[in-house]
């Protein structure tokens, strides 16, 4: 039980002899709460002066006769320094008697033997350890009528600070790491609590549980409603009162006509989200071939968010990087349905296309996004730590794609590697060598990604295979409803739209 009467007496006194502190708690789940504070000054200052007795903002242990230096500014704004001596010893006390308090002012900083500038990160309050983090809570407004206020929460745009790979820790005496696979968007809907107290009611040593009484003002509780603005340095969240029902509909779920609300591959997560059952590695073992007969071969199906197939680089290229004979597009040449070809872009590079129909030898129309006889494709290579991966100068969708994780890879042009069961496709964001792909990498982003529309679901769950198996799989443009049911369009609604 917290004591609010004592702190109210403190702040209603003529002079408040301790700094005011805000502490924050983020309820991540029913079993996990993160604790942090915006930072507390470590300087020792004069909080009050009565005769020759001064009150400090933090407890100190000082011997009698020690010379103390007081630094600050005069009323004219001129820097000044005063010295005096401690007239009596004190032990872990905020009050100190000095030989003379002449010219000493409230707010001056104090230095000298025995004066300790205390590091307030981390700090302990009510048995919980709070860690310093760049954060600001503002825009409070208490009204008796009208709409409830929506406070603003500003935090540094460094989402890695809350991940389990960072030094940020939960408040169980430093024993638990941060949140696994954390993303800023995951904060939407979380409960955020502000606790307010004075510095003198904090415990500074995080290795021990606080034995001080819980003295604080009433808690403020909010729910993180949305990301209002986001820049490279700061994220601005808008908070709402839990009792604020503005915008709430009954029944409380979103009905979306075009986009699938399920999170892509969500059922395969450690903590399942939604009902999308598409496997993490994009591997399926039962699919229809073009003749409509069932088979039990294993295929790998990857697509971009624009439903473009992502195929193995080795289908078109030899290990030296050159295009295989017969796989460079040429006019007036017959190509079978499903053939994947390289088309020169005129600048030393290639774009890649799959024939959607049998291309006759009389054809003279090049593949293009508007030519329905062709489907543009992207090509992936197995990721290898010594291989370099590039980005395109003007079109990010033409950046290099890789599959990861893979086994027995000697180079990115290897042909004898094995895709792991969880292997997925990543697209380069910046050129790199030796930067491991991952969902939180600064060098890579997901390449295999659902477009959230019905056709994206059908491309996967109702695919027909033109040729190949496993890494050599080439899906056709057609889909077949007999191949399987679609999970598209379930509920409850989510924010994970395209």
PDB file of N, CA and C in Angstrom, residues 343-349:
ATOM      1  N   UNK A 343      16.322 -11.308 -68.971  1.00  0.00           N
ATOM      2  CA  UNK A 343      16.166 -10.273 -69.985  1.00  0.00           C
ATOM      3  C   UNK A 343      17.141  -9.152 -69.684  1.00  0.00           C
ATOM      4  N   UNK A 344      18.008  -8.858 -70.654  1.00  0.00           N
ATOM      5  CA  UNK A 344      19.006  -7.802 -70.439  1.00  0.00           C
ATOM      6  C   UNK A 344      18.323  -6.464 -70.225  1.00  0.00           C
ATOM      7  N   UNK A 345      18.827  -5.699 -69.226  1.00  0.00           N
ATOM      8  CA  UNK A 345      18.262  -4.371 -68.978  1.00  0.00           C
ATOM      9  C   UNK A 345      19.011  -3.277 -69.710  1.00  0.00           C
ATOM     10  N   UNK A 346      20.010  -3.685 -70.528  1.00  0.00           N
ATOM     11  CA  UNK A 346      20.772  -2.717 -71.307  1.00  0.00           C
ATOM     12  C   UNK A 346      21.870  -2.038 -70.536  1.00  0.00           C
ATOM     13  N   UNK A 347      22.008  -2.360 -69.245  1.00  0.00           N
ATOM     14  CA  UNK A 347      23.041  -1.719 -68.422  1.00  0.00           C
ATOM     15  C   UNK A 347      23.947  -2.742 -67.753  1.00  0.00           C
ATOM     16  N   UNK A 348      24.008  -3.913 -68.315  1.00  0.00           N
ATOM     17  CA  UNK A 348      24.864  -4.961 -67.762  1.00  0.00           C
ATOM     18  C   UNK A 348      24.166  -5.862 -66.772  1.00  0.00           C
ATOM     19  N   UNK A 349      22.906  -5.573 -66.465  1.00  0.00           N
ATOM     20  CA  UNK A 349      22.154  -6.398 -65.538  1.00  0.00           C
ATOM     21  C   UNK A 349      21.012  -7.112 -66.232  1.00  0.00           C
TER      22      UNK A 349
END
